[in-house]
mmCIF file of N, CA and C in Angstrom:
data_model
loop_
_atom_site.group_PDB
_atom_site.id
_atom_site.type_symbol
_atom_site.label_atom_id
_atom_site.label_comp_id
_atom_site.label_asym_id
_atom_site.label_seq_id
_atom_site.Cartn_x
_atom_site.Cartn_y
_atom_site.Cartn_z
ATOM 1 N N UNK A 1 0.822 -1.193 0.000
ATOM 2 C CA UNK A 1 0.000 0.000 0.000
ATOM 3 C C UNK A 1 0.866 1.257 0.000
ATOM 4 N N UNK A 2 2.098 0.853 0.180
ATOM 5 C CA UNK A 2 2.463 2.304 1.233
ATOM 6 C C UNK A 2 4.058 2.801 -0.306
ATOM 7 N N UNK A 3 3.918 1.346 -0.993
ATOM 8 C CA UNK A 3 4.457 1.957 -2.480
ATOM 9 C C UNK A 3 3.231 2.318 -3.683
ATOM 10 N N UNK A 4 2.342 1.731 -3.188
ATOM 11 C CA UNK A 4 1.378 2.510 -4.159
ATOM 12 C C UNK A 4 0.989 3.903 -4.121
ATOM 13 N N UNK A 5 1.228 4.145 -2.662
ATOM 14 C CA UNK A 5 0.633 5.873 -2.430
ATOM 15 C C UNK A 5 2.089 6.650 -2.676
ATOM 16 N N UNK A 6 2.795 5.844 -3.162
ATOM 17 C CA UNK A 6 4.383 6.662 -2.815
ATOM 18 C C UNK A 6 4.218 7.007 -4.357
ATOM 19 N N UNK A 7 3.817 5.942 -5.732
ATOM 20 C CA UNK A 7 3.565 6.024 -6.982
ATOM 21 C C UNK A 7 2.523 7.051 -7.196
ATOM 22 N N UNK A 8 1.657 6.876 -6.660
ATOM 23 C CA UNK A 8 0.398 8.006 -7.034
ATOM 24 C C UNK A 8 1.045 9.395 -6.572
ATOM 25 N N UNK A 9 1.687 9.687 -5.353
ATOM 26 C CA UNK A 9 1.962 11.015 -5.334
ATOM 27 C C UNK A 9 3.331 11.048 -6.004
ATOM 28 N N UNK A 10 4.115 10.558 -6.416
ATOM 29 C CA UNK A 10 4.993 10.748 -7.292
ATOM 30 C C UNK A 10 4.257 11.197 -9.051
ATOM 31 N N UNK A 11 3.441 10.269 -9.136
ATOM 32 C CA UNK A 11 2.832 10.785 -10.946
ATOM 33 C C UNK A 11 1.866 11.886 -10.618
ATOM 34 N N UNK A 12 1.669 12.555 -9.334
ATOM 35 C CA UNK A 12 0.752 13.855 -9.516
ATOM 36 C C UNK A 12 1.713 14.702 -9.170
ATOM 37 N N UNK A 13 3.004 14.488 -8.864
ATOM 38 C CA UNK A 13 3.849 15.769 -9.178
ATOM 39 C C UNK A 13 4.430 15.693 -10.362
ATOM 40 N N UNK A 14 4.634 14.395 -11.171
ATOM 41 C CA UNK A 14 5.178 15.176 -12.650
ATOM 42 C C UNK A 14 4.344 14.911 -13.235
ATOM 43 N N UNK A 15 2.761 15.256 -12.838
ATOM 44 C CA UNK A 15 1.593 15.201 -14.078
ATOM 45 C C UNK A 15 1.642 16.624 -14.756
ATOM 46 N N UNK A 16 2.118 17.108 -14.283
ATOM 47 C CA UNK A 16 2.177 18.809 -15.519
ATOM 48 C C UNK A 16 2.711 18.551 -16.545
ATOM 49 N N UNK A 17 4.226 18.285 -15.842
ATOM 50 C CA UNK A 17 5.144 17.612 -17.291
ATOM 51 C C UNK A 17 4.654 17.031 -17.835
ATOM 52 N N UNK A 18 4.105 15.606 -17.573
ATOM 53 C CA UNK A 18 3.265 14.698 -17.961
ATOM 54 C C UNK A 18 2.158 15.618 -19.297
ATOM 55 N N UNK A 19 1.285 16.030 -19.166
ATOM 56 C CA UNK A 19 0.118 17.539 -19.681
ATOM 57 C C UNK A 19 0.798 17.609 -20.771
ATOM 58 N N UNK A 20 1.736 18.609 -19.876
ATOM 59 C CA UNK A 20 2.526 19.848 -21.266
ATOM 60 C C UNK A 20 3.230 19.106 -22.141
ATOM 61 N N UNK A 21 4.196 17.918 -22.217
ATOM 62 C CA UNK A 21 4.597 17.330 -23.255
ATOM 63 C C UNK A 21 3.209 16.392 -24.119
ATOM 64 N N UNK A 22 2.347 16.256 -23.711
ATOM 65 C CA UNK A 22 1.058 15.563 -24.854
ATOM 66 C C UNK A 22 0.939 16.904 -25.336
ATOM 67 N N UNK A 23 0.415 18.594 -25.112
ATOM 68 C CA UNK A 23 0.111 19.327 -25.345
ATOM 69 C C UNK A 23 1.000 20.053 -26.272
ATOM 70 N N UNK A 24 2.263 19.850 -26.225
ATOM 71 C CA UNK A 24 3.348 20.478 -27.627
ATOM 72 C C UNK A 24 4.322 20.145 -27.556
ATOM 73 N N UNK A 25 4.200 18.622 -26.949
ATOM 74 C CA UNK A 25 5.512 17.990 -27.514
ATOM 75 C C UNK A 25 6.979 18.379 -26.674
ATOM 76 N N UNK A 26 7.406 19.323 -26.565
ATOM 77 C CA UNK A 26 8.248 20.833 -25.854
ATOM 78 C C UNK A 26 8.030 20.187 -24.301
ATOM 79 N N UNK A 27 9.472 20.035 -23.703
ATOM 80 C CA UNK A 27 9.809 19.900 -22.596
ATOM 81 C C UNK A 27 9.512 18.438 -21.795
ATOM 82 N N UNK A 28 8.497 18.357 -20.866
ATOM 83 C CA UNK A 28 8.202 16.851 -20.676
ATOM 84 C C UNK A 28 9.119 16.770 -19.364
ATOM 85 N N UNK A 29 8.457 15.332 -19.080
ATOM 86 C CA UNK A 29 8.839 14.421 -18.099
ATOM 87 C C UNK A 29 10.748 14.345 -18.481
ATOM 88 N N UNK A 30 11.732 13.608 -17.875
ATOM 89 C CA UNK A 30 12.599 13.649 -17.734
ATOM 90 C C UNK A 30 12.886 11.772 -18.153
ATOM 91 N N UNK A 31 13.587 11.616 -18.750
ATOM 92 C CA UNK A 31 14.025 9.838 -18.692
ATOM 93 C C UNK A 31 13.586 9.213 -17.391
ATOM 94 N N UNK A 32 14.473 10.176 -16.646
ATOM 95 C CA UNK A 32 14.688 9.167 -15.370
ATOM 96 C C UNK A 32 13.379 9.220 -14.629
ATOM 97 N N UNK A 33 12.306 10.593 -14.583
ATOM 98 C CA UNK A 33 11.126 10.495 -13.752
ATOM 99 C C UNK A 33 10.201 9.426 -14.420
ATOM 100 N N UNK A 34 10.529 9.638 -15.778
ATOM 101 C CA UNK A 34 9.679 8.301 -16.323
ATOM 102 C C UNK A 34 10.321 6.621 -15.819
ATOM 103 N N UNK A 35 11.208 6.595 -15.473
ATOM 104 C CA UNK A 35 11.913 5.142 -15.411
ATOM 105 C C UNK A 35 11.463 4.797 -13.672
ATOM 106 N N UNK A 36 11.528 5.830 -12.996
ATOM 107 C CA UNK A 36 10.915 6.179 -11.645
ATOM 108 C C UNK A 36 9.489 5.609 -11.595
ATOM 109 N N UNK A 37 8.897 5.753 -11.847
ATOM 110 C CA UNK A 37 7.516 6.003 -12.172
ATOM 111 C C UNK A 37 7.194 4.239 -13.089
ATOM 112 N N UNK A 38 8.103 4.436 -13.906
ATOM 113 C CA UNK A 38 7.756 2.704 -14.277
ATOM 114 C C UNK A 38 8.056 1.524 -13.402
ATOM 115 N N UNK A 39 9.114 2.183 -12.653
ATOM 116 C CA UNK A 39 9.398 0.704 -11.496
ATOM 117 C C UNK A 39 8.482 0.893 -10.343
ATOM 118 N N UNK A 40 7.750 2.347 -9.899
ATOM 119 C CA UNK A 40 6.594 2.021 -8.836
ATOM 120 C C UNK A 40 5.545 1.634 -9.670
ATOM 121 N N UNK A 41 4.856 1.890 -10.433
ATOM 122 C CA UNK A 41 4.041 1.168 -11.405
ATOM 123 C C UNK A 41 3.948 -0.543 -11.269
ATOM 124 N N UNK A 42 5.507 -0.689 -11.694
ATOM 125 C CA UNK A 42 6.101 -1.813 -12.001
ATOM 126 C C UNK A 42 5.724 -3.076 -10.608
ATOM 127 N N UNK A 43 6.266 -1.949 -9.515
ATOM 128 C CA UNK A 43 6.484 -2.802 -8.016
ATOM 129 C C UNK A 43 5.172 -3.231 -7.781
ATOM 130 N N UNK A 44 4.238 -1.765 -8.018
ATOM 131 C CA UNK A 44 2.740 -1.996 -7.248
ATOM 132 C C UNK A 44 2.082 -3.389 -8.317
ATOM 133 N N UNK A 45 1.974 -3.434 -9.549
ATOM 134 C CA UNK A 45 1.707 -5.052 -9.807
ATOM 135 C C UNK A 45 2.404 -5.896 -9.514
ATOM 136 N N UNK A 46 3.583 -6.157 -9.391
ATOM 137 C CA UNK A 46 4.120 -7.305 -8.731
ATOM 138 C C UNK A 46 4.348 -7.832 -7.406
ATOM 139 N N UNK A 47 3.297 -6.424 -6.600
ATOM 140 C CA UNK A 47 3.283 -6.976 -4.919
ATOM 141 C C UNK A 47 1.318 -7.315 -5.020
ATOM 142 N N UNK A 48 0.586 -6.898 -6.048
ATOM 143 C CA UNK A 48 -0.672 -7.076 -5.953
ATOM 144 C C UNK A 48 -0.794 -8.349 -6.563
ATOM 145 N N UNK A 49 -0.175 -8.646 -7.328
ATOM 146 C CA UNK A 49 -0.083 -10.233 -7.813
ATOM 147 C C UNK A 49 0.608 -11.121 -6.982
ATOM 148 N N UNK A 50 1.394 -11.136 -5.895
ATOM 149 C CA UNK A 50 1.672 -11.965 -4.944
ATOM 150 C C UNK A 50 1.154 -11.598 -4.028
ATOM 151 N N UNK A 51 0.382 -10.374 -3.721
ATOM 152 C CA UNK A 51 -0.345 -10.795 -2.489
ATOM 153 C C UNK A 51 -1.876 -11.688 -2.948
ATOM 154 N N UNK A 52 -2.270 -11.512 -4.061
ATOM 155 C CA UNK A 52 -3.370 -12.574 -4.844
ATOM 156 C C UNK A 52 -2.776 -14.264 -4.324
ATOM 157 N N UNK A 53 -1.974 -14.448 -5.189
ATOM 158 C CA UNK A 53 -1.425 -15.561 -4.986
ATOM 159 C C UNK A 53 -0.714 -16.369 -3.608
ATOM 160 N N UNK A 54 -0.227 -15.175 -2.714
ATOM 161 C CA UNK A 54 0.265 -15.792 -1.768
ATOM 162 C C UNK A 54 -1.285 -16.117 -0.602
ATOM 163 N N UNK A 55 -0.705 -17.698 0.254
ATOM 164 C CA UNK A 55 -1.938 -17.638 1.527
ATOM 165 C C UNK A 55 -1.953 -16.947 2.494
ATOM 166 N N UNK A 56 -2.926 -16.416 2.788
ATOM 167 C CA UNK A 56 -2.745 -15.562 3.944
ATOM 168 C C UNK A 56 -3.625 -15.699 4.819
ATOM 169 N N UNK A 57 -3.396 -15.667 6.483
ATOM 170 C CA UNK A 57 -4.784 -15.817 7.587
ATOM 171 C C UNK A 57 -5.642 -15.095 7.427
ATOM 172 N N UNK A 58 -5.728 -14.367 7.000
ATOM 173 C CA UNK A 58 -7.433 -13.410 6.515
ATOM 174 C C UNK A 58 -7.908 -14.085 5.624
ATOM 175 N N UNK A 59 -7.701 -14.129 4.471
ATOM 176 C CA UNK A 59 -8.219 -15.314 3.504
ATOM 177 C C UNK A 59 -8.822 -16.508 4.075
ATOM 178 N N UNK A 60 -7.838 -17.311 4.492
ATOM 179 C CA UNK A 60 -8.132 -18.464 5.165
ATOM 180 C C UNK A 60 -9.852 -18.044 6.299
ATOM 181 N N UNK A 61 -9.950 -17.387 7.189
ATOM 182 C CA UNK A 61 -10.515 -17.254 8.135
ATOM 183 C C UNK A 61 -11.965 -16.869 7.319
ATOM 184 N N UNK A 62 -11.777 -15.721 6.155
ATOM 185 C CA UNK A 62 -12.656 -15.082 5.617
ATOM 186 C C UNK A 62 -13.463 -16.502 5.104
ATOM 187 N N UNK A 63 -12.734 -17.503 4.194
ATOM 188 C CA UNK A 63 -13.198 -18.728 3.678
ATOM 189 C C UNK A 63 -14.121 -19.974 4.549
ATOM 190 N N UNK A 64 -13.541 -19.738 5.857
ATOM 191 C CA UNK A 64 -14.142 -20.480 7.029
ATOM 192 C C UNK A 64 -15.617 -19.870 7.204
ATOM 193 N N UNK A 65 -15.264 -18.830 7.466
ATOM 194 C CA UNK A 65 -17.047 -17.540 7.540
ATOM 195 C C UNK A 65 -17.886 -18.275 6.764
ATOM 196 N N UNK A 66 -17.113 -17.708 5.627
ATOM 197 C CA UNK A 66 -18.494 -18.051 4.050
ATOM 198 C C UNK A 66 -18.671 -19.669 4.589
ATOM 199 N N UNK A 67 -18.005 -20.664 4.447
ATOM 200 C CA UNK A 67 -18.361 -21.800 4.470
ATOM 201 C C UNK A 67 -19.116 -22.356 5.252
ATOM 202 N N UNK A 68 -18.729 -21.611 6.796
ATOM 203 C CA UNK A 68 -19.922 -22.161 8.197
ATOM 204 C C UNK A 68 -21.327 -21.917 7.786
ATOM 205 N N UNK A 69 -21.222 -20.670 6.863
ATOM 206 C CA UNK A 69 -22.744 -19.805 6.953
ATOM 207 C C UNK A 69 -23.408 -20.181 5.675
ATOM 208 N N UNK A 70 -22.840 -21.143 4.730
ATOM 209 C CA UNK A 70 -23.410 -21.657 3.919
ATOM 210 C C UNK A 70 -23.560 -23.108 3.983
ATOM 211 N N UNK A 71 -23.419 -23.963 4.872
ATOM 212 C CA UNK A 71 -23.405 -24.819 5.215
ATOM 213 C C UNK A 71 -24.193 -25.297 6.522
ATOM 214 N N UNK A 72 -24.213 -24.480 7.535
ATOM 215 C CA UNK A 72 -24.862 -24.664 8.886
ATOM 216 C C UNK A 72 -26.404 -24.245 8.439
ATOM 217 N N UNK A 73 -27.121 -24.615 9.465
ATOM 218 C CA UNK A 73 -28.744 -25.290 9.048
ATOM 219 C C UNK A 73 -29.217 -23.816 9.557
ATOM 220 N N UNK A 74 -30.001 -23.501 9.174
ATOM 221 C CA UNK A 74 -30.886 -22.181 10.214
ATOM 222 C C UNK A 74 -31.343 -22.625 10.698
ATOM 223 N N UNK A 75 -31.793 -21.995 11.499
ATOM 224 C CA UNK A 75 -32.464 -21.679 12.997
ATOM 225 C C UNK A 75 -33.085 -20.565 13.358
ATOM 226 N N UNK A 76 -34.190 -20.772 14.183
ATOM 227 C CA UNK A 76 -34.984 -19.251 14.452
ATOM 228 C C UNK A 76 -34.818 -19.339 15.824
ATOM 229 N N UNK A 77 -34.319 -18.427 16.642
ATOM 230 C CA UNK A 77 -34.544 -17.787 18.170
ATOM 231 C C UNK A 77 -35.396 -17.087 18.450
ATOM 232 N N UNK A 78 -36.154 -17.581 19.659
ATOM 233 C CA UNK A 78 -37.448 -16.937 19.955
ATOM 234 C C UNK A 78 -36.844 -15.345 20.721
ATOM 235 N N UNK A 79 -37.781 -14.349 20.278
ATOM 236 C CA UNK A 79 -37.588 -13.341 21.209
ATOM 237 C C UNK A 79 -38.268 -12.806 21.720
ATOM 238 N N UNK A 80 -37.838 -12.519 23.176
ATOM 239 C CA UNK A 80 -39.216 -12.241 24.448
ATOM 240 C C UNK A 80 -39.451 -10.779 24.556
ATOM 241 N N UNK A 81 -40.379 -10.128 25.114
ATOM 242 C CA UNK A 81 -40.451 -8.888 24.894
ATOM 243 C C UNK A 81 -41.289 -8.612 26.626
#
């Protein structure tokens, strides 16, 4: 999470550059802010695709939930008033 927010506020400070070079070509982003910018890009899919793939105890636990509650019988509780 904490390289994805580092990517997003990195491409909204060279989104001008970003602008003004679609807009006339003239000036632009820099090699390197672009090469910057492709490896947080880069990082944030390759930590969202292993955290997909990797197991994790939330998953696991979340899977237990769904399964008790689709599986266990209902029941009605009386309530007194």
């Amino acid at each position: 999470m904490n390289i994805g927010f580092a990517t997003f506020g990195y491409t909204l400070s060279i989104y001008p550059k970003l602008y003004a070079s679609f807009l006339s070509r003239d000036g632009g982003a820099s090699q390197g802010e672009l090469t910057a910018l492709g490896i947080g890009v880069g990082l944030v899919v390759l930590l969202c695709l292993l955290g997909l793939c990797l197991p994790s105890e939330k998953k696991k636990i979340m899977k237990e939930i769904h399964d008790h509650f689709k599986t266990a019988p209902k029941s009605r509780h009386p309530v007194r008033i």
